[in-house]
PDB file of C-alpha atoms and ligand atoms in Angstrom:
ATOM      1  CA  MET A  26     -12.672  -3.252  18.334  1.00 52.00           C
ATOM      2  CA  THR A  27     -11.812  -5.558  15.747  1.00 64.00           C
ATOM      3  CA  PRO A  28      -9.686  -7.915  17.856  1.00 79.00           C
ATOM      4  CA  HIS A  29      -5.546  -9.020  16.154  1.00 92.00           C
ATOM      5  CA  SER A  30      -4.103 -11.680  16.257  1.00 93.00           C
ATOM      6  CA  VAL A  31      -0.160 -10.153  16.421  1.00 96.00           C
ATOM      7  CA  THR A  32       1.318  -8.870  19.973  1.00 96.00           C
ATOM      8  CA  LEU A  33       2.851  -5.787  18.315  1.00 97.00           C
ATOM      9  CA  ASP A  34       4.307  -3.192  20.861  1.00 98.00           C
ATOM     10  CA  LEU A  35       4.945   0.040  19.318  1.00 98.00           C
ATOM     11  CA  GLY A  36       5.525   2.446  21.995  1.00 98.00           C
ATOM     12  CA  GLY A  37       8.178   4.945  21.466  1.00 98.00           C
ATOM     13  CA  ARG A  38       8.295   4.510  17.721  1.00 98.00           C
ATOM     14  CA  THR A  39       7.081   6.758  14.972  1.00 98.00           C
ATOM     15  CA  ALA A  40       5.140   5.384  12.145  1.00 98.00           C
ATOM     16  CA  LEU A  41       4.753   6.862   8.830  1.00 99.00           C
ATOM     17  CA  VAL A  42       1.895   5.756   6.564  1.00 99.00           C
ATOM     18  CA  THR A  43       1.077   7.144   3.035  1.00 99.00           C
ATOM     19  CA  GLY A  44      -2.587   7.299   1.986  1.00 98.00           C
ATOM     20  CA  ALA A  45      -3.637   7.305   5.196  1.00 98.00           C
ATOM     21  CA  ALA A  46      -6.914   8.978   4.921  1.00 98.00           C
ATOM     22  CA  SER A  47      -8.813   6.462   3.160  1.00 98.00           C
ATOM     23  CA  GLY A  48      -9.198   1.819   2.639  1.00 98.00           C
ATOM     24  CA  ILE A  49      -6.018  -0.386   3.674  1.00 98.00           C
ATOM     25  CA  GLY A  50      -3.866   2.842   4.620  1.00 98.00           C
ATOM     26  CA  ARG A  51      -6.451   4.541   7.516  1.00 98.00           C
ATOM     27  CA  ALA A  52      -6.532   0.784   8.821  1.00 98.00           C
ATOM     28  CA  CYS A  53      -2.824   0.360   9.114  1.00 98.00           C
ATOM     29  CA  ALA A  54      -2.690   3.591  10.679  1.00 98.00           C
ATOM     30  CA  LEU A  55      -5.377   2.286  13.032  1.00 98.00           C
ATOM     31  CA  ARG A  56      -3.188  -0.722  14.109  1.00 98.00           C
ATOM     32  CA  LEU A  57      -0.119   1.198  13.942  1.00 98.00           C
ATOM     33  CA  ALA A  58      -1.422   3.698  16.876  1.00 98.00           C
ATOM     34  CA  ALA A  59      -3.241   0.926  18.524  1.00 98.00           C
ATOM     35  CA  ALA A  60       0.011  -0.875  18.653  1.00 98.00           C
ATOM     36  CA  GLY A  61       0.995   2.578  20.939  1.00 98.00           C
ATOM     37  CA  ALA A  62       3.018   3.830  17.460  1.00 98.00           C
ATOM     38  CA  LYS A  63       3.071   7.445  17.397  1.00 98.00           C
ATOM     39  CA  VAL A  64       1.633   7.333  13.498  1.00 98.00           C
ATOM     40  CA  ARG A  65       2.101   9.880  10.795  1.00 98.00           C
ATOM     41  CA  ALA A  66      -0.259   9.689   8.307  1.00 98.00           C
ATOM     42  CA  VAL A  67       0.056  11.249   4.936  1.00 98.00           C
ATOM     43  CA  ASP A  68      -2.186  11.702   2.519  1.00 98.00           C
ATOM     44  CA  ARG A  69      -3.393  14.434  -0.047  1.00 98.00           C
ATOM     45  CA  ASP A  70      -7.100  14.020   1.101  1.00 98.00           C
ATOM     46  CA  ALA A  71      -8.103  16.156   3.733  1.00 98.00           C
ATOM     47  CA  GLU A  72     -11.040  15.746   5.041  1.00 98.00           C
ATOM     48  CA  GLY A  73      -9.836  11.330   4.937  1.00 98.00           C
ATOM     49  CA  LEU A  74      -7.230  12.854   7.822  1.00 98.00           C
ATOM     50  CA  ALA A  75      -9.146  14.610   9.495  1.00 98.00           C
ATOM     51  CA  ALA A  76     -11.458  12.039   9.937  1.00 98.00           C
ATOM     52  CA  LEU A  77      -8.821   9.309  10.912  1.00 98.00           C
ATOM     53  CA  GLU A  78      -7.497  11.990  13.399  1.00 98.00           C
ATOM     54  CA  ARG A  79     -10.649  12.063  15.038  1.00 98.00           C
ATOM     55  CA  ALA A  80     -10.736   7.955  15.622  1.00 98.00           C
ATOM     56  CA  ALA A  81      -7.684   8.163  17.289  1.00 97.00           C
ATOM     57  CA  PRO A  82      -6.683  11.633  18.185  1.00 95.00           C
ATOM     58  CA  ASP A  83      -3.714  11.129  20.494  1.00 95.00           C
ATOM     59  CA  ALA A  84      -1.809   8.811  18.735  1.00 98.00           C
ATOM     60  CA  VAL A  85      -2.174  10.471  15.197  1.00 98.00           C
ATOM     61  CA  GLU A  86      -0.217  13.396  13.072  1.00 98.00           C
ATOM     62  CA  THR A  87      -1.463  14.341   9.989  1.00 98.00           C
ATOM     63  CA  VAL A  88       0.510  15.824   7.504  1.00 98.00           C
ATOM     64  CA  ARG A  89      -1.375  17.071   4.383  1.00 98.00           C
ATOM     65  CA  LEU A  90       0.695  15.912   1.713  1.00 98.00           C
ATOM     66  CA  ASP A  91       0.442  15.377  -1.945  1.00 98.00           C
ATOM     67  CA  LEU A  92       3.438  12.562  -3.229  1.00 98.00           C
ATOM     68  CA  THR A  93       4.260  13.964  -6.318  1.00 98.00           C
ATOM     69  CA  ASP A  94       6.252  16.495  -4.574  1.00 98.00           C
ATOM     70  CA  LEU A  95       8.901  14.496  -3.982  1.00 98.00           C
ATOM     71  CA  ALA A  96      11.442  16.404  -2.125  1.00 98.00           C
ATOM     72  CA  ALA A  97       8.580  16.937   0.328  1.00 98.00           C
ATOM     73  CA  ALA A  98       8.098  12.784   0.799  1.00 98.00           C
ATOM     74  CA  GLU A  99      11.568  12.668   1.155  1.00 98.00           C
ATOM     75  CA  GLN A 100      11.319  15.210   4.262  1.00 98.00           C
ATOM     76  CA  ALA A 101       8.264  13.809   5.676  1.00 98.00           C
ATOM     77  CA  ALA A 102       9.976  10.298   6.031  1.00 98.00           C
ATOM     78  CA  ALA A 103      12.673  11.785   8.121  1.00 98.00           C
ATOM     79  CA  GLY A 104      13.074  10.417  11.925  1.00 98.00           C
ATOM     80  CA  VAL A 105      10.704   7.339  11.560  1.00 98.00           C
ATOM     81  CA  ASP A 106      11.132   4.166  12.948  1.00 98.00           C
ATOM     82  CA  VAL A 107       8.600   2.339  10.390  1.00 99.00           C
ATOM     83  CA  LEU A 108       7.354   3.276   6.892  1.00 99.00           C
ATOM     84  CA  VAL A 109       4.124   1.879   5.149  1.00 99.00           C
ATOM     85  CA  ASN A 110       4.102   2.433   1.372  1.00 99.00           C
ATOM     86  CA  ASN A 111       0.795   2.744   0.953  1.00 98.00           C
ATOM     87  CA  ALA A 112      -0.449   5.470  -1.574  1.00 98.00           C
ATOM     88  CA  GLY A 113      -2.116   4.385  -4.510  1.00 98.00           C
ATOM     89  CA  LEU A 114      -4.565   5.043  -7.373  1.00 97.00           C
ATOM     90  CA  GLN A 115      -5.653   3.030 -10.341  1.00 96.00           C
ATOM     91  CA  VAL A 116      -6.374   4.108 -13.837  1.00 96.00           C
ATOM     92  CA  VAL A 117      -7.497   1.177 -16.316  1.00 95.00           C
ATOM     93  CA  ARG A 118      -7.354   1.389 -19.812  1.00 97.00           C
ATOM     94  CA  PRO A 119      -6.052  -0.694 -22.902  1.00 98.00           C
ATOM     95  CA  LEU A 120      -2.071   0.701 -23.507  1.00 98.00           C
ATOM     96  CA  GLU A 121      -3.039   2.083 -27.058  1.00 98.00           C
ATOM     97  CA  GLU A 122      -5.558   4.247 -24.777  1.00 97.00           C
ATOM     98  CA  PHE A 123      -3.258   4.782 -21.857  1.00 98.00           C
ATOM     99  CA  PRO A 124      -2.968   8.412 -21.503  1.00 98.00           C
ATOM    100  CA  PRO A 125       0.423   8.996 -20.760  1.00 98.00           C
ATOM    101  CA  ASP A 126       0.667  11.679 -18.134  1.00 98.00           C
ATOM    102  CA  ALA A 127      -1.170   8.910 -16.265  1.00 98.00           C
ATOM    103  CA  PHE A 128       1.245   6.447 -16.523  1.00 98.00           C
ATOM    104  CA  ARG A 129       3.748   9.229 -15.002  1.00 98.00           C
ATOM    105  CA  LEU A 130       1.475  10.230 -12.148  1.00 99.00           C
ATOM    106  CA  VAL A 131       0.809   6.318 -11.144  1.00 98.00           C
ATOM    107  CA  LEU A 132       4.817   5.331 -11.314  1.00 99.00           C
ATOM    108  CA  THR A 133       5.838   8.891  -9.680  1.00 99.00           C
ATOM    109  CA  VAL A 134       3.656   7.978  -6.446  1.00 99.00           C
ATOM    110  CA  MET A 135       3.883   4.307  -6.373  1.00 99.00           C
ATOM    111  CA  LEU A 136       7.479   3.839  -7.546  1.00 99.00           C
ATOM    112  CA  GLU A 137       9.214   6.930  -7.240  1.00 99.00           C
ATOM    113  CA  ALA A 138       7.334   8.472  -4.374  1.00 99.00           C
ATOM    114  CA  PRO A 139       8.266   5.619  -2.143  1.00 99.00           C
ATOM    115  CA  PHE A 140      12.206   5.549  -3.236  1.00 99.00           C
ATOM    116  CA  ARG A 141      12.251   8.981  -2.055  1.00 99.00           C
ATOM    117  CA  LEU A 142      10.245   8.077   1.121  1.00 99.00           C
ATOM    118  CA  ILE A 143      12.301   5.249   1.823  1.00 99.00           C
ATOM    119  CA  ARG A 144      15.468   7.636   0.965  1.00 98.00           C
ATOM    120  CA  GLY A 145      14.394   9.681   3.364  1.00 99.00           C
ATOM    121  CA  ALA A 146      13.853   7.468   6.201  1.00 99.00           C
ATOM    122  CA  LEU A 147      17.043   5.638   6.372  1.00 99.00           C
ATOM    123  CA  PRO A 148      19.203   7.297   8.087  1.00 98.00           C
ATOM    124  CA  HIS A 149      17.462   7.507  11.189  1.00 98.00           C
ATOM    125  CA  MET A 150      16.848   3.970  11.187  1.00 98.00           C
ATOM    126  CA  TYR A 151      20.264   2.771  10.046  1.00 99.00           C
ATOM    127  CA  GLY A 152      21.322   5.359  13.313  1.00 98.00           C
ATOM    128  CA  GLN A 153      19.424   2.979  15.785  1.00 98.00           C
ATOM    129  CA  GLU A 154      20.329  -0.530  14.053  1.00 98.00           C
ATOM    130  CA  TRP A 155      15.754  -0.808  13.580  1.00 98.00           C
ATOM    131  CA  GLY A 156      13.917   0.046  10.860  1.00 98.00           C
ATOM    132  CA  ARG A 157      10.750  -1.412   9.290  1.00 98.00           C
ATOM    133  CA  VAL A 158       9.634  -0.876   5.753  1.00 99.00           C
ATOM    134  CA  VAL A 159       5.973  -2.079   4.374  1.00 99.00           C
ATOM    135  CA  ASN A 160       5.385  -1.893   1.416  1.00 99.00           C
ATOM    136  CA  ILE A 161       1.825  -2.288   0.102  1.00 99.00           C
ATOM    137  CA  SER A 162       2.442  -3.832  -2.906  1.00 98.00           C
ATOM    138  CA  SER A 163      -0.618  -6.327  -5.134  1.00 98.00           C
ATOM    139  CA  VAL A 164      -1.149  -9.388  -6.635  1.00 98.00           C
ATOM    140  CA  HIS A 165      -0.579  -7.053  -9.445  1.00 98.00           C
ATOM    141  CA  GLY A 166       2.897  -6.824  -8.313  1.00 98.00           C
ATOM    142  CA  LEU A 167       3.422 -10.759  -8.999  1.00 98.00           C
ATOM    143  CA  ARG A 168       1.183 -11.118 -12.003  1.00 98.00           C
ATOM    144  CA  ALA A 169      -0.252  -8.623 -14.328  1.00 98.00           C
ATOM    145  CA  SER A 170      -3.847  -8.023 -15.518  1.00 96.00           C
ATOM    146  CA  ALA A 171      -5.015  -6.392 -18.963  1.00 97.00           C
ATOM    147  CA  TYR A 172      -5.863  -2.693 -19.116  1.00 96.00           C
ATOM    148  CA  LYS A 173      -3.673  -1.859 -15.799  1.00 97.00           C
ATOM    149  CA  ALA A 174       0.049  -1.401 -17.785  1.00 98.00           C
ATOM    150  CA  ALA A 175       1.129   1.622 -15.455  1.00 98.00           C
ATOM    151  CA  TYR A 176      -0.216  -0.738 -11.867  1.00 98.00           C
ATOM    152  CA  VAL A 177       1.132  -3.621 -12.915  1.00 98.00           C
ATOM    153  CA  ALA A 178       4.734  -2.004 -13.619  1.00 99.00           C
ATOM    154  CA  ALA A 179       4.747   0.457 -10.784  1.00 99.00           C
ATOM    155  CA  LYS A 180       3.636  -2.677  -8.502  1.00 98.00           C
ATOM    156  CA  HIS A 181       6.548  -5.015  -9.871  1.00 99.00           C
ATOM    157  CA  GLY A 182       8.399  -1.963  -9.493  1.00 99.00           C
ATOM    158  CA  LEU A 183       8.102  -1.711  -5.998  1.00 99.00           C
ATOM    159  CA  GLU A 184       8.902  -5.446  -5.217  1.00 99.00           C
ATOM    160  CA  GLY A 185      11.747  -4.817  -6.844  1.00 99.00           C
ATOM    161  CA  LEU A 186      12.745  -2.027  -5.217  1.00 99.00           C
ATOM    162  CA  SER A 187      11.682  -3.323  -1.534  1.00 99.00           C
ATOM    163  CA  LYS A 188      14.470  -6.479  -2.136  1.00 99.00           C
ATOM    164  CA  VAL A 189      16.993  -4.011  -2.714  1.00 99.00           C
ATOM    165  CA  THR A 190      15.987  -2.235   0.533  1.00 99.00           C
ATOM    166  CA  ALA A 191      16.066  -5.660   2.094  1.00 99.00           C
ATOM    167  CA  LEU A 192      19.372  -6.469   0.711  1.00 99.00           C
ATOM    168  CA  GLU A 193      21.306  -2.839   1.535  1.00 99.00           C
ATOM    169  CA  GLY A 194      18.911  -2.333   5.104  1.00 98.00           C
ATOM    170  CA  ALA A 195      19.942  -6.125   6.957  1.00 98.00           C
ATOM    171  CA  ALA A 196      23.386  -4.925   8.135  1.00 98.00           C
ATOM    172  CA  HIS A 197      21.484  -2.237  10.023  1.00 98.00           C
ATOM    173  CA  GLY A 198      18.701  -4.087  11.684  1.00 98.00           C
ATOM    174  CA  VAL A 199      16.302  -2.311   8.926  1.00 98.00           C
ATOM    175  CA  THR A 200      13.379  -4.886   7.403  1.00 99.00           C
ATOM    176  CA  SER A 201      11.671  -4.449   4.133  1.00 99.00           C
ATOM    177  CA  ASN A 202       8.942  -6.343   2.784  1.00 99.00           C
ATOM    178  CA  CYS A 203       6.185  -6.201   0.074  1.00 99.00           C
ATOM    179  CA  VAL A 204       2.152  -6.892   1.228  1.00 98.00           C
ATOM    180  CA  SER A 205       0.603  -8.079  -1.693  1.00 98.00           C
ATOM    181  CA  PRO A 206      -2.923  -8.293  -1.553  1.00 98.00           C
ATOM    182  CA  ALA A 207      -5.958  -9.252  -4.491  1.00 97.00           C
ATOM    183  CA  TYR A 208      -9.203  -6.874  -4.227  1.00 96.00           C
ATOM    184  CA  VAL A 209      -9.754  -5.404  -0.710  1.00 96.00           C
ATOM    185  CA  ARG A 210     -12.987  -3.788  -0.055  1.00 93.00           C
ATOM    186  CA  THR A 211     -11.845  -0.216  -0.615  1.00 95.00           C
ATOM    187  CA  PRO A 212     -13.222   2.750  -2.463  1.00 93.00           C
ATOM    188  CA  LEU A 213     -10.194   2.328  -4.997  1.00 91.00           C
ATOM    189  CA  VAL A 214     -11.804  -0.978  -6.028  1.00 92.00           C
ATOM    190  CA  GLU A 215     -15.315   1.041  -6.297  1.00 89.00           C
ATOM    191  CA  ARG A 216     -14.140   3.065  -8.257  1.00 89.00           C
ATOM    192  CA  GLN A 217     -12.729   0.946 -10.896  1.00 92.00           C
ATOM    193  CA  ILE A 218     -15.815  -0.980 -11.264  1.00 93.00           C
ATOM    194  CA  ALA A 219     -17.490   1.337 -14.284  1.00 91.00           C
ATOM    195  CA  ASP A 220     -14.551   1.060 -16.147  1.00 91.00           C
ATOM    196  CA  GLN A 221     -13.994  -2.728 -15.778  1.00 92.00           C
ATOM    197  CA  ALA A 222     -18.049  -3.645 -17.132  1.00 93.00           C
ATOM    198  CA  ARG A 223     -17.107  -1.253 -20.375  1.00 93.00           C
ATOM    199  CA  LEU A 224     -13.974  -2.856 -21.036  1.00 93.00           C
ATOM    200  CA  HIS A 225     -15.238  -6.263 -20.826  1.00 93.00           C
ATOM    201  CA  GLY A 226     -18.367  -5.899 -21.734  1.00 95.00           C
ATOM    202  CA  ILE A 227     -20.407  -7.079 -18.927  1.00 95.00           C
ATOM    203  CA  PRO A 228     -22.540  -5.171 -16.564  1.00 94.00           C
ATOM    204  CA  GLU A 229     -21.360  -3.215 -13.387  1.00 93.00           C
ATOM    205  CA  GLU A 230     -23.162  -6.169 -11.473  1.00 92.00           C
ATOM    206  CA  ARG A 231     -21.008  -9.060 -12.802  1.00 94.00           C
ATOM    207  CA  VAL A 232     -17.542  -7.458 -12.439  1.00 94.00           C
ATOM    208  CA  VAL A 233     -16.784  -8.246  -8.731  1.00 93.00           C
ATOM    209  CA  THR A 234     -17.727 -12.189  -9.538  1.00 93.00           C
ATOM    210  CA  ASP A 235     -16.417 -12.666 -13.640  1.00 93.00           C
ATOM    211  CA  VAL A 236     -13.464 -10.091 -13.193  1.00 92.00           C
ATOM    212  CA  MET A 237     -12.139  -9.262  -9.814  1.00 93.00           C
ATOM    213  CA  LEU A 238     -12.465 -12.983  -8.138  1.00 95.00           C
ATOM    214  CA  THR A 239     -11.819 -15.627 -10.767  1.00 95.00           C
ATOM    215  CA  ASP A 240      -8.546 -15.628 -10.055  1.00 95.00           C
ATOM    216  CA  SER A 241      -8.660 -16.241  -6.031  1.00 96.00           C
ATOM    217  CA  ALA A 242      -9.935 -19.731  -4.775  1.00 97.00           C
ATOM    218  CA  VAL A 243     -10.921 -17.792  -1.725  1.00 97.00           C
ATOM    219  CA  LYS A 244     -14.148 -16.184  -3.492  1.00 95.00           C
ATOM    220  CA  ARG A 245     -14.434 -12.932  -1.455  1.00 95.00           C
ATOM    221  CA  MET A 246     -12.744  -9.360  -1.298  1.00 95.00           C
ATOM    222  CA  VAL A 247     -10.304  -8.986   0.981  1.00 97.00           C
ATOM    223  CA  GLU A 248     -10.954  -6.552   4.056  1.00 96.00           C
ATOM    224  CA  PRO A 249      -8.455  -3.694   4.914  1.00 98.00           C
ATOM    225  CA  GLU A 250      -7.911  -4.715   8.754  1.00 98.00           C
ATOM    226  CA  GLU A 251      -6.494  -8.245   7.215  1.00 98.00           C
ATOM    227  CA  VAL A 252      -3.799  -6.288   5.132  1.00 98.00           C
ATOM    228  CA  ALA A 253      -2.806  -3.937   8.034  1.00 98.00           C
ATOM    229  CA  GLU A 254      -2.809  -7.489  10.534  1.00 98.00           C
ATOM    230  CA  ALA A 255      -0.106  -8.510   8.149  1.00 98.00           C
ATOM    231  CA  VAL A 256       1.911  -4.808   8.045  1.00 98.00           C
ATOM    232  CA  ALA A 257       1.772  -5.767  12.013  1.00 98.00           C
ATOM    233  CA  TYR A 258       3.110  -8.959  11.844  1.00 98.00           C
ATOM    234  CA  LEU A 259       5.811  -7.474   9.524  1.00 98.00           C
ATOM    235  CA  CYS A 260       6.805  -4.977  12.840  1.00 98.00           C
ATOM    236  CA  ALA A 261       6.795  -7.678  15.091  1.00 97.00           C
ATOM    237  CA  PRO A 262      10.002  -8.790  16.169  1.00 95.00           C
ATOM    238  CA  GLN A 263       9.761 -12.370  15.542  1.00 95.00           C
ATOM    239  CA  SER A 264       9.775 -11.318  12.144  1.00 97.00           C
ATOM    240  CA  SER A 265      13.104  -9.952  12.147  1.00 97.00           C
ATOM    241  CA  VAL A 266      14.187 -12.405   9.602  1.00 98.00           C
ATOM    242  CA  ILE A 267      11.743 -11.973   7.255  1.00 98.00           C
ATOM    243  CA  THR A 268      13.100  -9.517   4.970  1.00 98.00           C
ATOM    244  CA  GLY A 269      13.057  -9.134   0.654  1.00 98.00           C
ATOM    245  CA  SER A 270       9.855 -10.776   0.912  1.00 98.00           C
ATOM    246  CA  SER A 271       6.031 -10.481  -0.588  1.00 98.00           C
ATOM    247  CA  LEU A 272       3.266 -12.147   1.676  1.00 98.00           C
ATOM    248  CA  PRO A 273       0.237 -12.572  -0.603  1.00 98.00           C
ATOM    249  CA  LEU A 274      -2.710 -12.254   0.804  1.00 98.00           C
ATOM    250  CA  ASP A 275      -4.617 -13.034  -2.648  1.00 98.00           C
ATOM    251  CA  GLY A 276      -6.849 -15.664  -2.070  1.00 98.00           C
ATOM    252  CA  GLY A 277      -4.551 -18.571  -3.771  1.00 98.00           C
ATOM    253  CA  TRP A 278      -4.713 -16.250  -6.892  1.00 97.00           C
ATOM    254  CA  THR A 279      -0.591 -16.291  -7.234  1.00 97.00           C
ATOM    255  CA  ALA A 280      -0.804 -20.586  -6.782  1.00 96.00           C
ATOM    256  CA  HIS A 281      -2.206 -20.770 -10.363  1.00 90.00           C
TER     257      HIS A 281
HETATM  258  P1  LIG B 320      -7.751   3.896  -1.069  1.00 88.24           P
HETATM  259  O1  LIG B 320      -8.296   4.965  -2.401  1.00 88.24           O
HETATM  260  O2  LIG B 320      -9.045   3.652  -1.010  1.00 88.24           O
HETATM  261  O3  LIG B 320      -6.943   4.709  -0.593  1.00 88.24           O
HETATM  262  C1  LIG B 320      -5.632   5.612  -1.644  1.00 88.24           C
HETATM  263  C2  LIG B 320      -5.171   6.647  -0.378  1.00 88.24           C
HETATM  264  O4  LIG B 320      -3.883   7.260  -1.055  1.00 88.24           O
HETATM  265  C3  LIG B 320      -6.399   8.178  -0.515  1.00 88.24           C
HETATM  266  O5  LIG B 320      -6.652   8.467   0.561  1.00 88.24           O
HETATM  267  C4  LIG B 320      -5.502   9.014  -1.740  1.00 88.24           C
HETATM  268  O6  LIG B 320      -5.683  10.553  -1.125  1.00 88.24           O
HETATM  269  C5  LIG B 320      -4.167   8.819  -1.315  1.00 88.24           C
HETATM  270  N1  LIG B 320      -3.138   9.282  -2.279  1.00 88.24           N
HETATM  271  C6  LIG B 320      -3.419   9.109  -3.460  1.00 88.24           C
HETATM  272  N2  LIG B 320      -2.879   9.653  -4.460  1.00 88.24           N
HETATM  273  C7  LIG B 320      -1.901  10.439  -3.651  1.00 88.24           C
HETATM  274  C8  LIG B 320      -0.739  11.574  -4.165  1.00 88.24           C
HETATM  275  N3  LIG B 320      -0.506  11.907  -5.415  1.00 88.24           N
HETATM  276  N4  LIG B 320      -0.584  11.884  -2.594  1.00 88.24           N
HETATM  277  C9  LIG B 320      -1.139  11.984  -1.245  1.00 88.24           C
HETATM  278  N5  LIG B 320      -2.002  10.953  -1.074  1.00 88.24           N
HETATM  279  C10 LIG B 320      -2.025  10.224  -2.167  1.00 88.24           C
HETATM  280  O7  LIG B 320      -6.946   2.710  -1.938  1.00 88.24           O
HETATM  281  P2  LIG B 320      -7.236   1.565  -1.165  1.00 88.24           P
HETATM  282  O8  LIG B 320      -7.117   0.248  -1.885  1.00 88.24           O
HETATM  283  O9  LIG B 320      -6.637   1.451   0.251  1.00 88.24           O
HETATM  284  O10 LIG B 320      -4.739   1.469  -1.810  1.00 88.24           O
HETATM  285  C11 LIG B 320      -3.988   1.684  -0.764  1.00 88.24           C
HETATM  286  C12 LIG B 320      -2.889   1.001  -1.946  1.00 88.24           C
HETATM  287  O11 LIG B 320      -3.304  -0.689  -1.718  1.00 88.24           O
HETATM  288  C13 LIG B 320      -2.452   1.068  -2.702  1.00 88.24           C
HETATM  289  O12 LIG B 320      -1.262   1.026  -2.741  1.00 88.24           O
HETATM  290  C14 LIG B 320      -2.978  -0.387  -3.494  1.00 88.24           C
HETATM  291  O13 LIG B 320      -2.425   0.017  -4.949  1.00 88.24           O
HETATM  292  C15 LIG B 320      -2.963  -0.774  -3.059  1.00 88.24           C
HETATM  293  N6  LIG B 320      -3.840  -2.549  -2.947  1.00 88.24           N
HETATM  294  C16 LIG B 320      -5.142  -2.166  -3.129  1.00 88.24           C
HETATM  295  C17 LIG B 320      -5.567  -3.015  -3.667  1.00 88.24           C
HETATM  296  C18 LIG B 320      -7.521  -3.108  -3.196  1.00 88.24           C
HETATM  297  O14 LIG B 320      -8.220  -3.762  -4.466  1.00 88.24           O
HETATM  298  N7  LIG B 320      -8.044  -2.389  -2.999  1.00 88.24           N
HETATM  299  C19 LIG B 320      -5.051  -4.296  -3.439  1.00 88.24           C
HETATM  300  C20 LIG B 320      -4.168  -4.517  -3.503  1.00 88.24           C
HETATM  301  C21 LIG B 320      -3.338  -3.371  -3.621  1.00 88.24           C
END
């Protein structure tokens, strides 16, 4: 079992994690379960959800849901104490070739669904004067990269949504923050290597060093468990004054 650096007791709390079937979302779900939370794991990937449930059978309740169903997304968030907006996808194309449908899909899943989930979660959080919203943004919520128009736009929007949630939630004991990693070792990154190679005109084996790690001073990918630990930190009682912030896990990328 991975050692945890944050002491966190979420016994009696419910935490909803979107995109929990894979990568960062799975790591967050398992971390919050280890803290004692009942985890409502939302994803459209039934197989990944089943695998997660096998890993933490007593703590995880799976909800198979496509987040483009915005009304269902809002409903799923009712009654949760912790909300982790994590689900996402990447489309890598130059602007003039960027399919408008793909642009809309990315904005729907990564910005509009988080808005609806927050909207669904806040009444219960406000009612009990406690809640934690953690939005998995990205270094691309703070910096742009070529060929990622929809993703960069969605993540910049998510950073703004998170700040507004922080301002409105403060009087009700609700914090909202972003965690903003550089490249994390997940299937989302593996899937974009071929596109990045083609668009940058380099072989696939050079994409990690020549594209993904060029702006990071720390020359390695982030691990999903490191992102999950940052989420745990933002849920801890000692973090109640941290709100409206964006915590970069970016190896120094935004120090440039
Ligand atoms: P991943 O592809 O491993 O997991 C994403 C999950 O989201 C999948 O399980 C997928 O099924 C789910 N999902 C996507 N669209 C959905 C929809 N319409 N309805 C329901 N579920 C849906 O990706 P990941 O790398 O773990 O990414 C998780 C989050 O972290 C994303 O928001 C991503 O932007 C962000 N992020 C990733 C990296 C990285 O380098 N991997 C870096 C910074 C931020």
